[in-house]
GROMACS .gro file of C-alpha atoms in nm:
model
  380
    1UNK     CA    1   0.000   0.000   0.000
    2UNK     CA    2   0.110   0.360  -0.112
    3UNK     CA    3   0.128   0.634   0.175
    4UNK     CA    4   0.074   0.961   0.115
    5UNK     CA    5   0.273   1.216   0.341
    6UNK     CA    6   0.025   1.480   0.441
    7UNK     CA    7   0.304   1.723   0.430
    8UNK     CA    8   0.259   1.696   0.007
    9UNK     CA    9   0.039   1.911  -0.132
   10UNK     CA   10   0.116   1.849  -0.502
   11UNK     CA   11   0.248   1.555  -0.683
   12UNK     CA   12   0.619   1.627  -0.776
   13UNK     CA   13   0.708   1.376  -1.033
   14UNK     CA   14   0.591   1.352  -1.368
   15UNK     CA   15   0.653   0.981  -1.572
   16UNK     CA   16   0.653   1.068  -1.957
   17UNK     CA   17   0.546   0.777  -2.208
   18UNK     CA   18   0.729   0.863  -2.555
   19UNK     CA   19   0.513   0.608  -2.684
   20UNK     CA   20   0.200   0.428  -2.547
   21UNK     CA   21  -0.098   0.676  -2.628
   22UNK     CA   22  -0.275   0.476  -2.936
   23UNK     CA   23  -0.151   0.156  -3.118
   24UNK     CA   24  -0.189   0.410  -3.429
   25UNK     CA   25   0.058   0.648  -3.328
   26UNK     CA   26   0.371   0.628  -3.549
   27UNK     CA   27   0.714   0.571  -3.386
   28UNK     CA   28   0.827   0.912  -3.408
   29UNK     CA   29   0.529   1.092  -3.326
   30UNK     CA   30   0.687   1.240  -2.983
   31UNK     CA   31   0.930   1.403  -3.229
   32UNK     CA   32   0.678   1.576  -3.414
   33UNK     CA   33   0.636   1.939  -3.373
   34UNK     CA   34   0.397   2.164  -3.218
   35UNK     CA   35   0.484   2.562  -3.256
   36UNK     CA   36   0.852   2.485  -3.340
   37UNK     CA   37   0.900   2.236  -3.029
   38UNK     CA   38   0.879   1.832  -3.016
   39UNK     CA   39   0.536   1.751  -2.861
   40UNK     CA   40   0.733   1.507  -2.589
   41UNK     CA   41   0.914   1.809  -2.518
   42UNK     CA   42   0.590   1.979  -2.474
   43UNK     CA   43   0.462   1.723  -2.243
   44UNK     CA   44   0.762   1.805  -2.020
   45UNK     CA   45   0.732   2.155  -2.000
   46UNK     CA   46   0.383   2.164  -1.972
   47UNK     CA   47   0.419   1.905  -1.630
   48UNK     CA   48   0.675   2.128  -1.523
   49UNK     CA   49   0.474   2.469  -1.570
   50UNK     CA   50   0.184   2.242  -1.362
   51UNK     CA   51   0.444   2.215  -1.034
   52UNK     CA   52   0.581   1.908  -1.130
   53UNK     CA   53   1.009   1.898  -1.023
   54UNK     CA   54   1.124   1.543  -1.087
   55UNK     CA   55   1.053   1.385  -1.418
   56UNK     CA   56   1.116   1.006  -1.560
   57UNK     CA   57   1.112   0.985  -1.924
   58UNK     CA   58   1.031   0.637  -2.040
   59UNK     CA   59   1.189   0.552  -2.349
   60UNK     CA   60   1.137   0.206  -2.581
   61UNK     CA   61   1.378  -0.028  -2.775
   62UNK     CA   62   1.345   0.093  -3.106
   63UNK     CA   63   1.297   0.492  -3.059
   64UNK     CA   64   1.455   0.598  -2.746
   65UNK     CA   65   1.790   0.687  -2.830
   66UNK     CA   66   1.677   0.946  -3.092
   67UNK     CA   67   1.423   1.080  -2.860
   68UNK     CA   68   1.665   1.120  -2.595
   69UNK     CA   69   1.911   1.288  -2.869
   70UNK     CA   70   1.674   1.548  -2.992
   71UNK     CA   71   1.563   1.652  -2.664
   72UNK     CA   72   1.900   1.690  -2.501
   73UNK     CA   73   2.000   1.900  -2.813
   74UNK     CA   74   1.690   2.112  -2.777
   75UNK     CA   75   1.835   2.253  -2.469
   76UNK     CA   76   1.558   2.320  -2.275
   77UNK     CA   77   1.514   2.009  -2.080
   78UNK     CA   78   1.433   2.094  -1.734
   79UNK     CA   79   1.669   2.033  -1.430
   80UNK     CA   80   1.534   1.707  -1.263
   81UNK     CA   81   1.527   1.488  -1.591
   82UNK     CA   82   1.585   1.111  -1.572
   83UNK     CA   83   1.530   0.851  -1.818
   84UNK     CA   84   1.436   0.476  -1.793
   85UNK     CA   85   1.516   0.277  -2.128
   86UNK     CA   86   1.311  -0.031  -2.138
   87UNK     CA   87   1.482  -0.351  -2.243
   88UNK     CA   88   1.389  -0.497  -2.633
   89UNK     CA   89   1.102  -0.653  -2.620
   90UNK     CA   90   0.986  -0.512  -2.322
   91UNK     CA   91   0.781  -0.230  -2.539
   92UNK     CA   92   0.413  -0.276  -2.389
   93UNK     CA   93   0.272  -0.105  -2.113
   94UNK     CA   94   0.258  -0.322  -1.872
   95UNK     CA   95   0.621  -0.407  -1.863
   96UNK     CA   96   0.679  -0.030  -1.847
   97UNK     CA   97   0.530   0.006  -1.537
   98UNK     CA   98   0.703  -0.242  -1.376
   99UNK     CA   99   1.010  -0.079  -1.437
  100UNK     CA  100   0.842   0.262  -1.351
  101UNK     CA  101   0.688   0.113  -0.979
  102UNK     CA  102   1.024   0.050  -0.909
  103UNK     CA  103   1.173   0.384  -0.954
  104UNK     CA  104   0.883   0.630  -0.934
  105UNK     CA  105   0.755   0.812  -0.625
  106UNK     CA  106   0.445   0.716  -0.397
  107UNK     CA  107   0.227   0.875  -0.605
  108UNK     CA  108   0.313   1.038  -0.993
  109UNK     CA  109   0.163   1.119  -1.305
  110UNK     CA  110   0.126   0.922  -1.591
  111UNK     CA  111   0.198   1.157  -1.916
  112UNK     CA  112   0.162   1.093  -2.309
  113UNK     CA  113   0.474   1.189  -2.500
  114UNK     CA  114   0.215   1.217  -2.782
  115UNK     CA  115  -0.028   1.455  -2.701
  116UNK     CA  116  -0.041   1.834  -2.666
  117UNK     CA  117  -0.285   1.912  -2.322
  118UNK     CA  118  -0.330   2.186  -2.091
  119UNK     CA  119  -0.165   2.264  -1.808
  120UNK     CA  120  -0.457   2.300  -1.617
  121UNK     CA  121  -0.589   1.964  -1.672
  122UNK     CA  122  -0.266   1.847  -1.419
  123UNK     CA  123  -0.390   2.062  -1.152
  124UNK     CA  124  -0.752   1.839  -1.107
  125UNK     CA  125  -0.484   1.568  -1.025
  126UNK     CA  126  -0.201   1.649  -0.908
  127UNK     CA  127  -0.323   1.588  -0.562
  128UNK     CA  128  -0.219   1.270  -0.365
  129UNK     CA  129  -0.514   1.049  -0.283
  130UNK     CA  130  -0.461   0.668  -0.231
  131UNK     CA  131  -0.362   0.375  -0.438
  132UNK     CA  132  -0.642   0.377  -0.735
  133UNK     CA  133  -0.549   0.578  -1.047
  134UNK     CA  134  -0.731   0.857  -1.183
  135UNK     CA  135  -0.786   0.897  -1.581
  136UNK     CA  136  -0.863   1.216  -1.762
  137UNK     CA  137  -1.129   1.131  -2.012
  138UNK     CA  138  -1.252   1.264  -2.341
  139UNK     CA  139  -1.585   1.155  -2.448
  140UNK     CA  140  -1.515   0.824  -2.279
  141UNK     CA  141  -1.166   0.836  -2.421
  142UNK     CA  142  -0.894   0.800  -2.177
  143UNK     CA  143  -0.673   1.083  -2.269
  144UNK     CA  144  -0.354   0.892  -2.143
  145UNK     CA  145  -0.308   1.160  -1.869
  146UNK     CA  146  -0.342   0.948  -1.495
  147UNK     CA  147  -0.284   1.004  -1.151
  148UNK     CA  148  -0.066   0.664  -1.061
  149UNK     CA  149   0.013   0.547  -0.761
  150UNK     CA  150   0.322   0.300  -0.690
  151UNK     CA  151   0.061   0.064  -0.568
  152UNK     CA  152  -0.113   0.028  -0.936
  153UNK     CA  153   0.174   0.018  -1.116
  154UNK     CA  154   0.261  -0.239  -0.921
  155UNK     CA  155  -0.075  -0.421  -0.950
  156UNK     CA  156  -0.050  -0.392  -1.322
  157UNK     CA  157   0.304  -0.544  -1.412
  158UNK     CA  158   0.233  -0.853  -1.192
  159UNK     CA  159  -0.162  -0.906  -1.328
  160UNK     CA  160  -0.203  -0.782  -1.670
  161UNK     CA  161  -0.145  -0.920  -1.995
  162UNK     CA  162   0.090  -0.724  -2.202
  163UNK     CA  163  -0.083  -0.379  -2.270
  164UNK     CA  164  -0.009  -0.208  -2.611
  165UNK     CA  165  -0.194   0.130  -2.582
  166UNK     CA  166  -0.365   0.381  -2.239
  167UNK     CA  167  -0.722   0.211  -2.439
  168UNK     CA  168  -0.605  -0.126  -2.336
  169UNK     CA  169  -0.473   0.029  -1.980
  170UNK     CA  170  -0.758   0.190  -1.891
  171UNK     CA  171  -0.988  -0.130  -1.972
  172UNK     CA  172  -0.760  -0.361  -1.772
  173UNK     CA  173  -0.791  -0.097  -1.474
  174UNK     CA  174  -1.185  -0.091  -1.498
  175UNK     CA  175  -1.202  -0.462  -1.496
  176UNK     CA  176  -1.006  -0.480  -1.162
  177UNK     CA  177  -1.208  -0.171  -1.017
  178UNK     CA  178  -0.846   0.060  -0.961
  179UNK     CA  179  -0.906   0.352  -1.193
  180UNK     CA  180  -1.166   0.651  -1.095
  181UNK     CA  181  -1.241   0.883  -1.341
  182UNK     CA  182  -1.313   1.267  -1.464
  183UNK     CA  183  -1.390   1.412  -1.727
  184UNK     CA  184  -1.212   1.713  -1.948
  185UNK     CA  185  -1.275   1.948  -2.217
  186UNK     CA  186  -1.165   1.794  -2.536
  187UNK     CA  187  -1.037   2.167  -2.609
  188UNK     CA  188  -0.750   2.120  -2.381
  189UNK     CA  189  -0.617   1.798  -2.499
  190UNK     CA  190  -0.500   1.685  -2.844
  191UNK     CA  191  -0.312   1.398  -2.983
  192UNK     CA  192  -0.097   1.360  -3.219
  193UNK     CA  193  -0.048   1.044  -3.359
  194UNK     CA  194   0.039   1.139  -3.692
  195UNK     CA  195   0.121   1.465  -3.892
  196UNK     CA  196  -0.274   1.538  -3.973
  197UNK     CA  197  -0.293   1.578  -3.627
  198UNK     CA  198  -0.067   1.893  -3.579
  199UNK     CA  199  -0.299   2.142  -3.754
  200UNK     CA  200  -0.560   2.130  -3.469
  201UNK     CA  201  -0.320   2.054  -3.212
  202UNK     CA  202  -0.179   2.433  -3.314
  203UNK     CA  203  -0.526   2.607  -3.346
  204UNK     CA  204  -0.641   2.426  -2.987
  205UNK     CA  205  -0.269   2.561  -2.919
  206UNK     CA  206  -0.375   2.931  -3.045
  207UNK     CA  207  -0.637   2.935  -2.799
  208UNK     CA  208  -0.506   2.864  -2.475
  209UNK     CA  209  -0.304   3.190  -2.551
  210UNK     CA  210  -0.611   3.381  -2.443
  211UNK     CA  211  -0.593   3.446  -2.068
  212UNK     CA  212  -0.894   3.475  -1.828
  213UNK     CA  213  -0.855   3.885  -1.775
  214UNK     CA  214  -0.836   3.979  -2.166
  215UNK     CA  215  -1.074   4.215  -2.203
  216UNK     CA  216  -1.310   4.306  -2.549
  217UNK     CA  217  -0.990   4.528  -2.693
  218UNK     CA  218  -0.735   4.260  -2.592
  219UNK     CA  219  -0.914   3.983  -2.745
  220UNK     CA  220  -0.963   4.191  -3.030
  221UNK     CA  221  -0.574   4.245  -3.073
  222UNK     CA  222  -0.500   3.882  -2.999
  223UNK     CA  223  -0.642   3.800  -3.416
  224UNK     CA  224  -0.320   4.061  -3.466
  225UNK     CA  225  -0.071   3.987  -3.227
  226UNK     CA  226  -0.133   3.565  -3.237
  227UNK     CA  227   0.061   3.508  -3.602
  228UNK     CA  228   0.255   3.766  -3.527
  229UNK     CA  229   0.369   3.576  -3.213
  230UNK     CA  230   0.420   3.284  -3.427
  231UNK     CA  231   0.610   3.394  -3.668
  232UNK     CA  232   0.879   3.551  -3.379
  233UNK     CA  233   0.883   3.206  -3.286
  234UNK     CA  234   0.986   3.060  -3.579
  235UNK     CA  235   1.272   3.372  -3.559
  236UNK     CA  236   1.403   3.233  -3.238
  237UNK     CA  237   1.252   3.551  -3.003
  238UNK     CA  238   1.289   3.527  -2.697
  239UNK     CA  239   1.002   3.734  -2.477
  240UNK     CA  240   1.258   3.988  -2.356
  241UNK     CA  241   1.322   4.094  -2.730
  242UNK     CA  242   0.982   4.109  -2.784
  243UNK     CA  243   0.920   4.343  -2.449
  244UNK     CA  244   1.200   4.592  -2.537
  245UNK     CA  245   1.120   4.586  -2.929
  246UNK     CA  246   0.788   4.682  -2.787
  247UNK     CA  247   0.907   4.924  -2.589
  248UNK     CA  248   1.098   5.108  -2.852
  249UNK     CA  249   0.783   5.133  -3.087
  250UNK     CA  250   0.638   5.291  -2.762
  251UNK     CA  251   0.970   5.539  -2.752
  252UNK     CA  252   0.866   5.645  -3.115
  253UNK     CA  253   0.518   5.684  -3.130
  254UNK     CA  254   0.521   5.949  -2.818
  255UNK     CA  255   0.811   6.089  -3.059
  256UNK     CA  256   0.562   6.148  -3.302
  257UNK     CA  257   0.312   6.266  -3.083
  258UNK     CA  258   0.589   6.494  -2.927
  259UNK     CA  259   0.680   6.677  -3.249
  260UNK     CA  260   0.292   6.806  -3.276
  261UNK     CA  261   0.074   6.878  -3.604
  262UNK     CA  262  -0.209   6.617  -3.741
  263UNK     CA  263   0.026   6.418  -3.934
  264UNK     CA  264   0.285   6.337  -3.683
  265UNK     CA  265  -0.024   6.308  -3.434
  266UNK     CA  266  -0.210   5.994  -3.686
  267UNK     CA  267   0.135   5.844  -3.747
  268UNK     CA  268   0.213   5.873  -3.317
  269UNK     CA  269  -0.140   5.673  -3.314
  270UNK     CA  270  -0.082   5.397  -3.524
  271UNK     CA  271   0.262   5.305  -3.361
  272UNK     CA  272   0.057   5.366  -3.045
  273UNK     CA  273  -0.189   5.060  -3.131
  274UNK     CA  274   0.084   4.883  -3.283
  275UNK     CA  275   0.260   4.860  -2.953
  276UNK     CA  276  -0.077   4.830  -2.828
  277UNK     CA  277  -0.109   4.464  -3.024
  278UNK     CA  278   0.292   4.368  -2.985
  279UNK     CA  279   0.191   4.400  -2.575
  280UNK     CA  280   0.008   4.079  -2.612
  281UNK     CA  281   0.253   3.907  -2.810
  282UNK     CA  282   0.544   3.892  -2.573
  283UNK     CA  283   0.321   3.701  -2.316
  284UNK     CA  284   0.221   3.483  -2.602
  285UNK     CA  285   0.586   3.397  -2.726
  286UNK     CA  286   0.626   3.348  -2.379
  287UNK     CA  287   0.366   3.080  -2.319
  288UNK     CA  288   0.435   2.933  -2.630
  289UNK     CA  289   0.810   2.877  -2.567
  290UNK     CA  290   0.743   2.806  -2.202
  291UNK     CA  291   1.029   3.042  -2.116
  292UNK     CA  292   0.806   3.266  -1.840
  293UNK     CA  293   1.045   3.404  -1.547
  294UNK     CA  294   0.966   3.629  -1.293
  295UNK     CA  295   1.239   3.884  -1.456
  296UNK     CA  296   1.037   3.866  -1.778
  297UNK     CA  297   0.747   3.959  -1.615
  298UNK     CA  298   0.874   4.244  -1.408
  299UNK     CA  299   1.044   4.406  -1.774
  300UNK     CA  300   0.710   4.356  -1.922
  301UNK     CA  301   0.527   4.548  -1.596
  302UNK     CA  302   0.813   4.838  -1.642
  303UNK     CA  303   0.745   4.816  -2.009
  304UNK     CA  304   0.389   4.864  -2.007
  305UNK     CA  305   0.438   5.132  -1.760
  306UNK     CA  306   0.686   5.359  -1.988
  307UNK     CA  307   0.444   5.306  -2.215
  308UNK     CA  308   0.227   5.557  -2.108
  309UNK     CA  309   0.482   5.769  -1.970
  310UNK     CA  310   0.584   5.782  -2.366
  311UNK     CA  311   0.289   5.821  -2.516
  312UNK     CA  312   0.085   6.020  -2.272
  313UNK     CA  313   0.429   6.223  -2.187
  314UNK     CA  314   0.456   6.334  -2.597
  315UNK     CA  315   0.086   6.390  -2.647
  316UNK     CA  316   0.138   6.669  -2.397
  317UNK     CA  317   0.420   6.773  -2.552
  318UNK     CA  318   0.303   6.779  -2.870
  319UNK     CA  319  -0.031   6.970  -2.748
  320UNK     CA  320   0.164   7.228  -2.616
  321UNK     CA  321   0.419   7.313  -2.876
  322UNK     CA  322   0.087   7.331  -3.121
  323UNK     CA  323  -0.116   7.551  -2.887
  324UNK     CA  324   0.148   7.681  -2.603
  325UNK     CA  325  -0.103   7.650  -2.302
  326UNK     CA  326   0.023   7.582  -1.987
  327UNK     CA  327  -0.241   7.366  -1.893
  328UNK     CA  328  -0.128   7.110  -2.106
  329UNK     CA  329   0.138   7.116  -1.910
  330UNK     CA  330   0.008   7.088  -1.574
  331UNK     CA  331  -0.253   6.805  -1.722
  332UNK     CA  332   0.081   6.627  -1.830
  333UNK     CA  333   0.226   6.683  -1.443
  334UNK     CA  334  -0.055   6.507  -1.307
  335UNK     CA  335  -0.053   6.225  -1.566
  336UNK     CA  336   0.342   6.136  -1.459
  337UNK     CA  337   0.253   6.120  -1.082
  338UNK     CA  338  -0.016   5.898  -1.151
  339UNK     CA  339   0.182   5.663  -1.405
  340UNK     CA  340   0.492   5.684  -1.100
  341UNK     CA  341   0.182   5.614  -0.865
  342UNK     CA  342   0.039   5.323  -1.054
  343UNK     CA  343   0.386   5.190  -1.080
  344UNK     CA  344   0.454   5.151  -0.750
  345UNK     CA  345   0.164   5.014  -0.635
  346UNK     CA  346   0.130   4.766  -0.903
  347UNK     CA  347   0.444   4.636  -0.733
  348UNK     CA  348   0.389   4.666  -0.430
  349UNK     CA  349   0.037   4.427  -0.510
  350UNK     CA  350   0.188   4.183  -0.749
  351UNK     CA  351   0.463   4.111  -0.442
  352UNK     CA  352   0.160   4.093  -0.201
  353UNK     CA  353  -0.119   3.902  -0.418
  354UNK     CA  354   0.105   3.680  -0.622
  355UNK     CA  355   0.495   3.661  -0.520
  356UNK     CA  356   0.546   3.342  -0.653
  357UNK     CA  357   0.342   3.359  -0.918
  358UNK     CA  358   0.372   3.773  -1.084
  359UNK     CA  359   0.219   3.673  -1.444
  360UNK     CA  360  -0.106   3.530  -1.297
  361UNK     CA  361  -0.169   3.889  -1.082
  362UNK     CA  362  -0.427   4.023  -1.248
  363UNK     CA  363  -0.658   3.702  -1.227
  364UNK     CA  364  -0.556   3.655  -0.849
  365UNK     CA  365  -0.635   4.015  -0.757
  366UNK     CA  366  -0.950   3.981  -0.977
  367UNK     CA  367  -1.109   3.700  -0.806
  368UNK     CA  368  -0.954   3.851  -0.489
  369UNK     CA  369  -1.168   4.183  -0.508
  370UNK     CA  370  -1.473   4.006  -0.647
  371UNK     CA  371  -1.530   3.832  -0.334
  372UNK     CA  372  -1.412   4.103  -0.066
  373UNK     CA  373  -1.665   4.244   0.132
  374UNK     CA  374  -1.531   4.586   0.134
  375UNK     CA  375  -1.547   4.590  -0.249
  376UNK     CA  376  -1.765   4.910  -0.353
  377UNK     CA  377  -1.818   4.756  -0.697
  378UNK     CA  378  -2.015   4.452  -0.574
  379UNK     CA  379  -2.271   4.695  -0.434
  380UNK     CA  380  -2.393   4.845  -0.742
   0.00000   0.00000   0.00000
């Protein structure tokens, strides 16, 4: 029997299957790619962006060694990585986790190395809770995502016949009553068992860019800033470029703005909304690459901030020079000590609401205000 320390909130080891999902999934379908990046490799970084520290990649006979080769080249495998090579002729399922029972944790999760899939779909199970497994399914389709315990995995290499696929796995598990399971948007799961596969694996992709606290205009710019994202992908961007590229666009639309006149004042606009949309698309490189840091959000909060120090800052300017009242420039006082004001205590709240976690702020302190009882808002 499995024990669970109480002490463990979250699951910390992740086992990756490079091959297991369906019996028609090619041999090198963990290689194929998904936004520029080998869908194993996605499965990897997607358990790791769920919490997950430790991870045990499972490769067969027959395909391991150039799985194992491409993703050590990629050079993005997290810190934590161990593999497990199964012997020839040891390729089903059921052999694999034998060998897995024996160097797994307690409790883990069961990954495809052929499938693209939310990270949010992790955090339903990433909780430890006894010795049955737990299957996320799709329309009654076992999505080859499982809570396993050592206990199963166990149960399975000394009771089952030799498993080829998570169909046969999750059939064997129902027979013997030791699988529970829950049920997931198909929108957040894909797999990819062959190359027909990847175009809706990337559109499913394209929509878990969207985030919870995009309002009407930032959905709107996300049509724009989307393939624009992708294609600084496939230019090797990294976010940071993207934020201070950004940032200079910023720098030369309040230029425009500054010089004054209708002309400069249109052409200052349309760099203004073109910043506007390339604001979205650092996040969305981000996300895409997996490569979010706390530094990269902090440059894009200091970003977004001289932003409007820019652009507000050389529409006063430019106001002034074109009509010489002072008010403008009082009006243009008051703007900079609120933009220093809402710098500071954006700060000081991302550091209070969400310290370990600065790019999910906004939907914290959202949900945060929409249940307080001194919010004014929720009396109107």
């Amino acid at each position: 029997m499995s024990r669970i320390n109480p002490q463990q909130e979250h699951i910390q080891q992740s086992v990756i299957l490079t091959r297991g999902l369906s019996q028609r999934a090619p041999s090198g379908a963990p290689l194929l790619c998904v936004a520029t990046m080998p869908v194993v490799l996605r499965s990897l970084l997607t358990a790791k962006r769920a919490g997950a520290t430790k991870f045990l990649v499972v490769l067969d006979a027959d395909t391991g060694a150039d799985v194992r080769r491409a993703l050590e080249r990629s050079g993005r495998l997290p810190a934590g990585v161990e593999w497990l090579a199964l012997p020839d002729g040891q390729g089903s399922l059921t052999a694999a986790l034998g060998e897995i029972a024996e160097r797994a944790d307690d409790q883990f999760l069961l990954l495809p190395g052929e499938a693209t899939f939310h990270a949010s779909l992790l955090s339903q199970i990433n909780s430890p809770d006894g010795d049955s497994a737990m299957a996320l399914m799709v329309s009654e389709r076992p999505t080859g995502i499982y809570r396993f315990s050592r206990f199963a995995a166990r149960a399975v290499a000394s009771q089952a016949p030799p498993l080829q696929s998570v169909e046969e796995l999750n059939a064997w598990l129902n027979q013997v009553n030791l699988v529970k399971h829950k049920a997931v948007d198909e929108a957040y799961w894909q797999p990819i068992a062959q190359a027909a596969d990847l175009p809706t694996a990337e559109r499913k992709l394209d929509r878990w860019l969207y985030k919870e606290t995009d309002g009407i205009w930032a959905r709107l710019n996300r049509h724009i800033s989307i393939p624009i994202s992708r294609v600084l992908v496939r230019l090797r961007m990294t976010p940071n470029m993207v934020t201070l590229f950004t940032l200079l666009v910023s720098f030369v639309s309040g230029t425009f703005f500054a010089f004054g006149g209708y002309v400069n004042a249109v052409i200052g606009a349309l760099l203004s909304h073109w910043a506007s949309v390339l604001d979205g698309s650092d996040g969305e490189v981000a996300r895409l690459t997996f490569q979010e840091s706390d530094f990269g959000c902090w440059l894009e909060t200091m970003c977004d901030s001289l932003y409007y120090v820019f652009v507000l800052g050389g529409m006063v300017m430019g106001l002034y020079r074109t009509s010489g009242g002072l008010i403008y420039l009082v009006a243009g006082g008051l703007l900079a000590f609120g933009s220093l004001m809402s710098i500071i205590t954006t700060a000081y709240q991302r550091r209070r609401v969400a310290p370990q976690q600065p790019e999910k702020y906004l939907a914290k302190w959202g949900k945060q205000m929409d249940t307080h009882p001194e919010n004014l808002f929720l009396r109107f």
